[in-house]
Tab-separated table of C-alpha atoms in Angstrom:
chain	number	residue	atom	x	y	z
A	5	UNK	CA	83.175	86.783	111.789
A	6	UNK	CA	83.535	90.087	109.929
A	7	UNK	CA	85.896	91.746	107.472
A	8	UNK	CA	86.821	94.072	110.489
A	9	UNK	CA	87.779	91.039	112.629
A	10	UNK	CA	89.823	89.734	109.785
A	11	UNK	CA	91.637	92.987	109.284
A	12	UNK	CA	92.383	93.281	113.020
A	13	UNK	CA	93.635	89.640	113.207
A	14	UNK	CA	95.907	90.133	110.286
A	15	UNK	CA	97.695	92.738	112.482
A	16	UNK	CA	98.880	89.865	114.863
A	17	UNK	CA	100.188	87.375	112.356
A	18	UNK	CA	103.682	86.106	112.835
A	19	UNK	CA	106.231	88.978	113.024
A	20	UNK	CA	108.473	87.267	110.460
A	21	UNK	CA	105.951	87.997	107.760
A	22	UNK	CA	105.518	91.455	108.999
A	23	UNK	CA	109.258	92.039	108.732
A	24	UNK	CA	108.995	90.824	105.185
A	25	UNK	CA	106.909	93.894	104.526
A	26	UNK	CA	108.390	96.519	106.356
A	27	UNK	CA	112.307	96.517	105.540
A	28	UNK	CA	111.866	98.990	102.740
A	29	UNK	CA	110.171	101.368	104.948
A	30	UNK	CA	113.065	101.560	107.347
A	31	UNK	CA	116.260	103.501	106.635
A	32	UNK	CA	118.910	100.860	105.927
A	33	UNK	CA	122.048	102.516	106.811
A	34	UNK	CA	123.092	99.508	108.945
A	35	UNK	CA	122.961	97.042	106.167
A	36	UNK	CA	125.440	95.656	103.696
A	37	UNK	CA	128.773	97.118	103.556
A	38	UNK	CA	128.724	97.534	99.755
A	39	UNK	CA	125.924	99.996	100.427
A	40	UNK	CA	127.652	102.103	103.021
A	41	UNK	CA	129.616	103.932	100.598
A	42	UNK	CA	126.582	104.772	98.496
A	43	UNK	CA	124.598	105.722	101.469
A	44	UNK	CA	127.219	107.850	103.119
A	45	UNK	CA	127.681	109.745	99.720
A	46	UNK	CA	123.747	109.967	99.620
A	47	UNK	CA	123.778	111.458	102.977
A	48	UNK	CA	126.569	114.026	102.344
A	49	UNK	CA	125.027	115.102	99.028
A	50	UNK	CA	121.562	115.150	100.612
A	51	UNK	CA	122.623	117.591	103.309
A	52	UNK	CA	124.015	119.872	100.616
A	53	UNK	CA	120.826	119.453	98.930
A	54	UNK	CA	118.905	120.531	101.912
A	55	UNK	CA	120.807	123.705	102.064
A	56	UNK	CA	120.114	124.515	98.504
A	57	UNK	CA	116.600	123.435	98.940
A	58	UNK	CA	116.134	125.960	101.763
A	59	UNK	CA	117.573	128.780	99.731
A	60	UNK	CA	115.510	128.268	96.593
A	61	UNK	CA	112.316	127.054	98.323
A	62	UNK	CA	111.486	124.289	95.823
A	63	UNK	CA	113.312	121.455	94.595
A	64	UNK	CA	114.243	117.783	95.397
A	65	UNK	CA	116.083	115.930	97.984
A	66	UNK	CA	117.165	112.391	98.183
A	67	UNK	CA	115.838	111.083	101.598
A	68	UNK	CA	116.490	107.231	101.320
A	69	UNK	CA	118.346	104.640	99.440
A	70	UNK	CA	117.319	101.104	100.333
A	71	UNK	CA	118.407	97.636	99.471
A	72	UNK	CA	117.867	93.881	100.405
A	73	UNK	CA	118.188	90.771	98.695
A	74	UNK	CA	114.927	91.260	96.801
A	75	UNK	CA	114.677	94.764	96.084
A	76	UNK	CA	116.524	98.052	96.084
A	77	UNK	CA	115.503	101.699	95.381
A	78	UNK	CA	115.384	105.237	96.625
A	79	UNK	CA	113.015	107.728	97.795
A	80	UNK	CA	113.039	111.452	96.523
A	81	UNK	CA	111.328	114.233	98.540
A	82	UNK	CA	110.126	117.112	96.434
A	83	UNK	CA	109.082	120.652	97.634
A	84	UNK	CA	106.535	121.775	95.121
A	85	UNK	CA	103.607	124.202	94.821
A	86	UNK	CA	100.049	123.089	95.718
A	87	UNK	CA	97.935	124.664	93.158
A	88	UNK	CA	94.360	125.675	93.531
A	89	UNK	CA	91.975	123.547	91.525
A	90	UNK	CA	90.694	126.671	89.880
A	91	UNK	CA	94.057	126.894	88.112
A	92	UNK	CA	93.037	124.001	85.796
A	93	UNK	CA	90.502	125.466	83.258
A	94	UNK	CA	90.157	122.556	80.987
A	95	UNK	CA	87.642	119.634	80.837
A	96	UNK	CA	89.808	117.885	83.507
A	97	UNK	CA	87.433	119.156	86.105
A	98	UNK	CA	84.899	116.643	84.900
A	99	UNK	CA	87.111	114.111	86.800
A	100	UNK	CA	85.797	115.426	89.953
A	101	UNK	CA	82.369	114.084	89.237
A	102	UNK	CA	83.751	110.875	87.697
A	103	UNK	CA	85.722	110.175	90.819
A	104	UNK	CA	82.755	110.705	93.119
A	105	UNK	CA	80.740	108.291	90.974
A	106	UNK	CA	83.661	105.874	91.109
A	107	UNK	CA	83.419	105.954	94.914
A	108	UNK	CA	79.658	105.535	94.941
A	109	UNK	CA	79.807	102.472	92.686
A	110	UNK	CA	82.929	101.068	94.196
A	111	UNK	CA	83.105	97.323	94.352
A	112	UNK	CA	86.352	95.412	94.593
A	113	UNK	CA	85.651	93.243	91.596
A	114	UNK	CA	84.502	96.247	89.337
A	115	UNK	CA	86.609	99.209	90.115
A	116	UNK	CA	89.734	98.867	91.795
A	117	UNK	CA	90.793	102.311	92.010
A	118	UNK	CA	88.051	104.759	92.717
A	119	UNK	CA	90.576	107.513	93.450
A	120	UNK	CA	91.981	107.377	89.936
A	121	UNK	CA	90.530	108.931	86.832
A	122	UNK	CA	92.581	107.893	83.663
A	123	UNK	CA	92.526	109.083	80.133
A	124	UNK	CA	94.906	108.460	77.165
A	125	UNK	CA	95.601	110.999	74.374
A	126	UNK	CA	96.958	111.044	70.892
A	127	UNK	CA	99.527	113.635	72.058
A	128	UNK	CA	100.752	115.457	74.997
A	129	UNK	CA	99.446	118.749	73.336
A	130	UNK	CA	95.953	117.317	73.485
A	131	UNK	CA	96.375	116.209	77.078
A	132	UNK	CA	97.666	119.807	78.002
A	133	UNK	CA	94.536	121.307	76.346
A	134	UNK	CA	92.341	118.967	78.232
A	135	UNK	CA	94.176	119.977	81.555
A	136	UNK	CA	94.103	123.802	80.751
A	137	UNK	CA	97.008	124.549	83.095
A	138	UNK	CA	99.218	127.258	81.967
A	139	UNK	CA	102.111	126.497	84.355
A	140	UNK	CA	102.661	123.190	82.748
A	141	UNK	CA	105.849	123.032	80.667
A	142	UNK	CA	105.694	121.621	76.981
A	143	UNK	CA	108.773	119.866	75.664
A	144	UNK	CA	109.949	121.313	72.476
A	145	UNK	CA	112.205	118.533	71.378
A	146	UNK	CA	111.995	116.548	68.040
A	147	UNK	CA	111.411	113.115	69.476
A	148	UNK	CA	108.275	111.444	68.325
A	149	UNK	CA	105.787	110.673	71.125
A	150	UNK	CA	104.784	107.206	71.538
A	151	UNK	CA	102.065	107.414	74.404
A	152	UNK	CA	100.499	109.996	76.410
A	153	UNK	CA	98.417	109.340	79.526
A	154	UNK	CA	96.753	111.512	82.242
A	155	UNK	CA	95.901	110.301	85.694
A	156	UNK	CA	93.761	112.547	87.944
A	157	UNK	CA	93.561	111.473	91.730
A	158	UNK	CA	90.823	112.669	94.039
A	159	UNK	CA	89.118	111.772	97.189
A	160	UNK	CA	85.675	110.497	97.968
A	161	UNK	CA	84.279	114.136	97.854
A	162	UNK	CA	85.720	114.606	94.326
A	163	UNK	CA	88.333	116.941	95.526
A	164	UNK	CA	91.329	116.473	93.122
A	165	UNK	CA	94.587	116.195	94.892
A	166	UNK	CA	97.083	115.137	92.217
A	167	UNK	CA	97.468	115.009	88.516
A	168	UNK	CA	100.132	113.269	86.587
A	169	UNK	CA	100.908	113.448	82.949
A	170	UNK	CA	103.106	110.793	81.301
A	171	UNK	CA	104.536	111.000	77.852
A	172	UNK	CA	106.704	108.376	76.426
A	173	UNK	CA	109.258	108.295	73.569
A	174	UNK	CA	111.726	105.981	71.976
A	175	UNK	CA	114.948	106.576	70.292
A	176	UNK	CA	116.302	103.354	68.799
A	177	UNK	CA	116.800	101.120	71.780
A	178	UNK	CA	116.563	103.942	74.216
A	179	UNK	CA	113.111	104.299	76.051
A	180	UNK	CA	112.162	107.576	77.623
A	181	UNK	CA	109.387	108.203	80.025
A	182	UNK	CA	108.679	111.813	80.988
A	183	UNK	CA	106.182	112.647	83.809
A	184	UNK	CA	104.709	115.907	85.149
A	185	UNK	CA	103.413	115.792	88.746
A	186	UNK	CA	100.951	118.579	89.642
A	187	UNK	CA	99.781	118.817	93.327
A	188	UNK	CA	96.598	120.580	94.377
A	189	UNK	CA	95.560	122.579	97.462
A	190	UNK	CA	93.875	119.253	98.624
A	191	UNK	CA	97.065	117.201	98.640
A	192	UNK	CA	97.941	117.078	102.323
A	193	UNK	CA	100.874	114.414	102.381
A	194	UNK	CA	104.513	115.300	101.866
A	195	UNK	CA	105.445	114.813	98.289
A	196	UNK	CA	107.745	111.860	98.036
A	197	UNK	CA	108.405	109.849	94.836
A	198	UNK	CA	111.147	107.507	93.878
A	199	UNK	CA	112.030	104.184	92.241
A	200	UNK	CA	112.252	100.489	93.322
A	201	UNK	CA	113.440	97.430	91.526
A	202	UNK	CA	112.814	93.834	92.366
A	203	UNK	CA	116.552	93.070	92.518
A	204	UNK	CA	119.771	94.627	94.102
A	205	UNK	CA	121.009	97.643	92.349
A	206	UNK	CA	123.315	100.513	93.064
A	207	UNK	CA	122.524	104.164	92.757
A	208	UNK	CA	124.678	107.315	92.252
A	209	UNK	CA	123.432	110.831	92.829
A	210	UNK	CA	124.502	113.854	90.875
A	211	UNK	CA	123.320	117.157	89.609
A	212	UNK	CA	123.303	118.807	86.117
A	213	UNK	CA	122.892	122.649	85.750
A	214	UNK	CA	120.653	123.364	82.797
A	215	UNK	CA	121.273	125.865	80.141
A	216	UNK	CA	118.940	128.265	82.025
A	217	UNK	CA	120.593	127.720	85.226
A	218	UNK	CA	118.150	125.282	86.858
A	219	UNK	CA	119.355	122.271	88.833
A	220	UNK	CA	118.396	118.923	87.586
A	221	UNK	CA	118.758	116.071	90.309
A	222	UNK	CA	120.072	112.961	88.554
A	223	UNK	CA	120.014	109.329	89.922
A	224	UNK	CA	121.888	106.883	87.892
A	225	UNK	CA	121.191	103.158	88.608
A	226	UNK	CA	123.496	100.184	87.848
A	227	UNK	CA	122.600	97.450	85.311
A	228	UNK	CA	119.651	95.125	86.038
A	229	UNK	CA	120.018	91.439	85.392
A	230	UNK	CA	118.193	92.022	82.022
A	231	UNK	CA	120.994	94.321	80.931
A	232	UNK	CA	119.123	97.535	81.166
A	233	UNK	CA	120.429	100.562	82.984
A	234	UNK	CA	118.449	103.689	84.127
A	235	UNK	CA	119.277	107.294	84.474
A	236	UNK	CA	116.554	109.453	86.075
A	237	UNK	CA	116.211	113.224	86.160
A	238	UNK	CA	114.116	115.328	88.810
A	239	UNK	CA	113.491	118.990	88.467
A	240	UNK	CA	110.858	121.426	89.843
A	241	UNK	CA	109.929	124.168	87.597
A	242	UNK	CA	107.248	126.833	88.386
A	243	UNK	CA	106.034	124.626	91.310
A	244	UNK	CA	105.607	121.470	89.119
A	245	UNK	CA	107.556	118.385	89.629
A	246	UNK	CA	109.055	116.876	86.383
A	247	UNK	CA	110.661	113.375	86.185
A	248	UNK	CA	112.368	111.803	83.181
A	249	UNK	CA	113.288	108.174	83.281
A	250	UNK	CA	115.778	106.903	80.569
A	251	UNK	CA	116.156	103.216	80.190
A	252	UNK	CA	119.083	102.046	77.944
A	253	UNK	CA	121.621	99.372	77.194
A	254	UNK	CA	125.392	99.941	77.977
A	255	UNK	CA	126.146	100.693	74.278
A	256	UNK	CA	123.862	103.608	74.418
A	257	UNK	CA	125.143	105.156	77.672
A	258	UNK	CA	126.536	108.404	76.097
A	259	UNK	CA	123.387	109.037	74.053
A	260	UNK	CA	121.124	108.291	77.168
A	261	UNK	CA	123.004	110.982	79.266
A	262	UNK	CA	122.680	113.292	76.387
A	263	UNK	CA	118.981	112.837	76.154
A	264	UNK	CA	118.479	113.382	79.663
A	265	UNK	CA	120.485	116.661	79.490
A	266	UNK	CA	118.433	117.528	76.432
A	267	UNK	CA	115.205	117.095	78.476
A	268	UNK	CA	116.551	118.995	81.403
A	269	UNK	CA	117.523	121.914	79.131
A	270	UNK	CA	113.833	122.373	78.161
A	271	UNK	CA	113.363	124.130	81.515
B	20	UNK	CA	121.833	102.202	116.794
B	21	UNK	CA	120.954	98.489	116.877
B	22	UNK	CA	117.544	97.428	117.894
B	23	UNK	CA	118.850	95.528	121.017
B	24	UNK	CA	120.622	98.768	122.175
B	25	UNK	CA	117.389	100.746	121.960
B	26	UNK	CA	115.558	98.005	123.897
B	27	UNK	CA	118.364	98.217	126.582
B	28	UNK	CA	117.571	101.852	126.766
B	29	UNK	CA	113.955	101.185	127.535
B	30	UNK	CA	114.905	98.707	130.112
B	31	UNK	CA	117.200	101.190	131.812
B	32	UNK	CA	114.428	103.679	131.587
B	33	UNK	CA	116.497	106.200	129.702
B	34	UNK	CA	114.258	108.702	127.951
B	35	UNK	CA	116.458	108.762	124.978
B	36	UNK	CA	115.033	105.325	124.111
B	37	UNK	CA	111.971	107.242	122.556
B	38	UNK	CA	114.202	109.541	120.549
B	39	UNK	CA	116.285	106.578	119.009
B	40	UNK	CA	113.001	104.915	118.345
B	41	UNK	CA	111.706	107.930	116.567
B	42	UNK	CA	114.897	108.315	114.687
B	43	UNK	CA	114.942	104.819	113.380
B	44	UNK	CA	111.378	103.874	113.001
B	45	UNK	CA	109.360	107.068	113.417
B	46	UNK	CA	108.597	107.269	109.581
B	47	UNK	CA	107.623	103.602	109.292
B	48	UNK	CA	105.114	104.224	112.265
B	49	UNK	CA	103.974	107.436	110.620
B	50	UNK	CA	103.447	105.678	107.328
B	51	UNK	CA	101.562	103.008	108.825
B	52	UNK	CA	99.284	105.368	110.759
B	53	UNK	CA	98.877	107.571	107.715
B	54	UNK	CA	97.754	104.800	105.440
B	55	UNK	CA	94.961	104.119	107.953
B	56	UNK	CA	93.956	107.546	108.954
B	57	UNK	CA	94.865	109.639	105.809
B	58	UNK	CA	95.370	112.591	108.176
B	59	UNK	CA	98.774	114.341	109.048
B	60	UNK	CA	97.695	115.496	112.602
B	61	UNK	CA	96.005	112.218	113.740
B	62	UNK	CA	98.904	110.152	112.335
B	63	UNK	CA	101.326	112.224	114.401
B	64	UNK	CA	99.427	111.800	117.539
B	65	UNK	CA	99.122	107.977	116.863
B	66	UNK	CA	102.829	107.713	116.461
B	67	UNK	CA	103.439	109.754	119.817
B	68	UNK	CA	100.990	107.420	121.510
B	69	UNK	CA	102.888	104.474	119.993
B	70	UNK	CA	106.055	105.662	121.643
B	71	UNK	CA	104.247	106.102	125.120
B	72	UNK	CA	102.815	102.602	124.750
B	73	UNK	CA	106.253	101.164	123.971
B	74	UNK	CA	107.657	102.898	126.880
B	75	UNK	CA	104.945	101.380	129.078
B	76	UNK	CA	105.402	97.775	127.583
B	77	UNK	CA	109.135	97.538	127.686
B	78	UNK	CA	109.855	96.414	130.356
B	79	UNK	CA	108.349	93.863	131.015
B	80	UNK	CA	108.497	92.925	127.393
B	81	UNK	CA	111.668	92.465	125.517
B	82	UNK	CA	110.565	92.549	121.601
B	83	UNK	CA	112.398	90.219	119.418
B	84	UNK	CA	111.550	92.298	116.280
B	85	UNK	CA	111.252	96.041	117.251
B	86	UNK	CA	109.861	97.314	113.974
B	87	UNK	CA	107.231	94.598	113.980
B	88	UNK	CA	106.384	95.299	117.652
B	89	UNK	CA	106.054	98.999	116.984
B	90	UNK	CA	104.133	98.395	113.697
B	91	UNK	CA	101.612	96.255	115.540
B	92	UNK	CA	101.001	98.972	118.155
B	93	UNK	CA	100.627	101.822	115.660
B	94	UNK	CA	98.488	99.685	113.459
B	95	UNK	CA	96.109	98.957	116.422
B	96	UNK	CA	96.113	102.394	117.724
B	97	UNK	CA	95.412	103.813	114.312
B	98	UNK	CA	92.541	101.269	113.628
B	99	UNK	CA	91.030	102.111	116.933
B	100	UNK	CA	91.146	105.818	116.376
B	101	UNK	CA	89.699	105.230	112.791
B	102	UNK	CA	86.622	103.582	114.455
B	103	UNK	CA	85.942	106.615	116.375
B	104	UNK	CA	86.619	109.184	113.733
B	105	UNK	CA	84.255	110.198	111.041
B	106	UNK	CA	86.733	108.873	108.577
B	107	UNK	CA	84.257	107.933	105.869
B	108	UNK	CA	84.727	111.597	104.905
B	109	UNK	CA	88.349	111.183	104.285
B	110	UNK	CA	89.625	110.256	100.946
B	111	UNK	CA	93.229	109.337	102.041
B	112	UNK	CA	92.375	106.401	104.282
B	113	UNK	CA	92.727	103.003	102.645
B	114	UNK	CA	90.989	101.126	105.372
B	115	UNK	CA	87.374	101.391	103.995
B	116	UNK	CA	88.587	99.969	100.576
B	117	UNK	CA	90.566	97.165	102.342
B	118	UNK	CA	87.540	96.174	104.268
B	119	UNK	CA	85.331	96.098	101.363
B	120	UNK	CA	87.897	93.887	99.530
B	121	UNK	CA	88.202	91.446	102.442
B	122	UNK	CA	84.342	91.130	102.650
B	123	UNK	CA	84.886	89.352	99.465
B	124	UNK	CA	87.012	86.670	100.960
B	125	UNK	CA	84.627	85.559	103.608
B	126	UNK	CA	82.760	82.455	102.942
B	127	UNK	CA	79.020	82.640	103.708
B	128	UNK	CA	76.858	80.109	105.258
B	129	UNK	CA	72.989	79.881	105.750
B	130	UNK	CA	73.292	79.882	109.699
B	131	UNK	CA	73.817	82.723	112.099
B	132	UNK	CA	76.965	84.672	112.049
B	133	UNK	CA	79.866	82.552	113.408
B	134	UNK	CA	81.768	83.626	116.365
B	135	UNK	CA	85.543	83.045	116.137
B	136	UNK	CA	88.154	83.617	118.775
B	137	UNK	CA	90.800	86.032	117.594
B	138	UNK	CA	93.641	83.741	118.522
B	139	UNK	CA	92.098	80.998	116.454
B	140	UNK	CA	91.702	83.408	113.567
B	141	UNK	CA	95.351	84.448	113.782
B	142	UNK	CA	96.550	81.036	113.604
B	143	UNK	CA	94.407	80.244	110.588
B	144	UNK	CA	95.709	83.352	108.959
B	145	UNK	CA	99.397	82.229	109.738
B	146	UNK	CA	98.719	78.894	108.028
B	147	UNK	CA	97.125	80.676	104.962
B	148	UNK	CA	100.190	82.994	104.804
B	149	UNK	CA	102.726	80.032	105.023
B	150	UNK	CA	101.093	78.499	101.868
B	151	UNK	CA	101.261	81.544	99.821
B	152	UNK	CA	104.285	82.349	97.498
B	153	UNK	CA	106.431	85.013	99.013
B	154	UNK	CA	105.792	87.846	96.418
B	155	UNK	CA	101.925	87.247	96.725
B	156	UNK	CA	102.307	87.113	100.573
B	157	UNK	CA	104.192	90.537	100.548
B	158	UNK	CA	101.715	92.058	98.292
B	159	UNK	CA	98.722	90.863	100.412
B	160	UNK	CA	100.354	92.133	103.555
B	161	UNK	CA	101.343	95.427	102.051
B	162	UNK	CA	97.548	95.909	101.231
B	163	UNK	CA	96.108	94.648	104.372
B	164	UNK	CA	98.670	95.018	107.071
B	165	UNK	CA	100.167	98.225	105.884
B	166	UNK	CA	97.285	99.400	103.797
B	167	UNK	CA	99.293	100.527	100.841
B	168	UNK	CA	97.324	101.359	97.881
B	169	UNK	CA	97.750	99.362	94.590
B	170	UNK	CA	99.742	101.927	93.050
B	171	UNK	CA	102.143	102.166	95.982
B	172	UNK	CA	102.679	98.665	96.032
B	173	UNK	CA	103.400	98.383	92.298
B	174	UNK	CA	105.841	101.352	92.490
B	175	UNK	CA	107.549	99.796	95.484
B	176	UNK	CA	107.934	96.277	94.137
B	177	UNK	CA	108.815	97.584	90.592
B	178	UNK	CA	105.955	95.843	88.908
B	179	UNK	CA	102.662	96.813	87.194
B	180	UNK	CA	99.448	97.806	88.972
B	181	UNK	CA	97.689	94.945	87.010
B	182	UNK	CA	100.185	92.393	88.472
B	183	UNK	CA	99.294	93.722	91.885
B	184	UNK	CA	95.691	93.446	91.236
B	185	UNK	CA	95.835	90.003	89.863
B	186	UNK	CA	98.003	88.772	92.680
B	187	UNK	CA	95.535	90.117	95.157
B	188	UNK	CA	92.656	88.571	93.238
B	189	UNK	CA	94.182	85.157	93.539
B	190	UNK	CA	94.994	85.687	97.308
B	191	UNK	CA	91.432	86.482	97.899
B	192	UNK	CA	90.146	83.253	96.205
B	193	UNK	CA	92.934	81.251	98.121
B	194	UNK	CA	92.000	83.007	101.460
B	195	UNK	CA	88.320	82.240	100.960
B	196	UNK	CA	88.953	78.680	100.105
B	197	UNK	CA	91.236	78.212	103.020
B	198	UNK	CA	88.670	79.761	105.391
B	199	UNK	CA	86.168	77.452	104.082
B	200	UNK	CA	88.366	74.452	104.576
B	201	UNK	CA	89.114	75.618	108.192
B	202	UNK	CA	85.330	75.683	108.736
B	203	UNK	CA	85.208	79.509	109.133
B	204	UNK	CA	82.042	81.141	107.697
B	205	UNK	CA	80.324	84.622	108.091
């Protein structure tokens, strides 16, 4: 027996097990009635977004809301720019060699993700210097940074296809994660991101026009069993996808929304 | 449209069956193919071949679970295509990584390589999956049936990558022990 045979035979296991895996991949319009309202709203708004999307060229579009007994979430497509790797002038280009070496040395027990080169920084400013990418927006708000992390993804040939920069903040009980997604010329797939939770949640879609006239796509989720709520903002600026996730408790709802708007107004 | 209505269209030899299948399950099929092939054009072709194979198979078949039925077809087509292509040059495919990982699950013996009938092995795997907790089973199948990356699984399930990795490590150990108990060795 070989691992190839094992992999092949896994394809023929009981269909019940397979169905446990696939529901979230399937558009769930026919599911629970409680979701129909949300889905219909999402579909209508999504159509509007498509129109706007075509006019501006870049932007985001809600493509799916899903839910079942164990999980729920949504998927957000984004039209972004695919930048040439030459646009990154910082030390980040060392990631190409590192990723190639990771592939060469790959062993399941030693290196689980040869595609991923990861570094943490003391500040987002350091991370931006390391990246050397002049189109990346820096946030000029007064919040204290708690954590900054950079992930660079590449293929076996060391071609960098995606870079994500995360910086986290905390304001009292409100937790804020900000992400920048930069895609390169070597990223071939459609850009789709989103959120999933291991429980049933409801989502509402809305938009916020920033002070500079840009459109921030907002998804608000209902409270989790733990009591935490979420409000997320998606925005494409200069070809880069930006995402903020604000987790808050009900008592902080007004402040959480204000923080999201503050973030969006940076663009 | 409900699945049984789509299957009725196949049985009636109505060509809209393929359109309805594509509309409802096209993305599922594409994602399965893409995870294996890591290439848009090949994945599209694989999905089209899946529709044709479904058209040729229904009738006489009447699948109880249409997404699983389609998923199996596209998975097999994509794996076959993967064998013929020089996919080792591609970074997008998760198959080579998955094969490496599964190699760790195979119990070894001092004797010659054991030949196992696929049907027997499928039943052994079904018994293994029956004994795994639901979340671990979903993570395991997302990785080795659907070929999702650890990052995708973590994001999809709303859990950390480390939890996914730990779950897979435990599943490997359990699978290895299960295969050994069933008398299956490399």
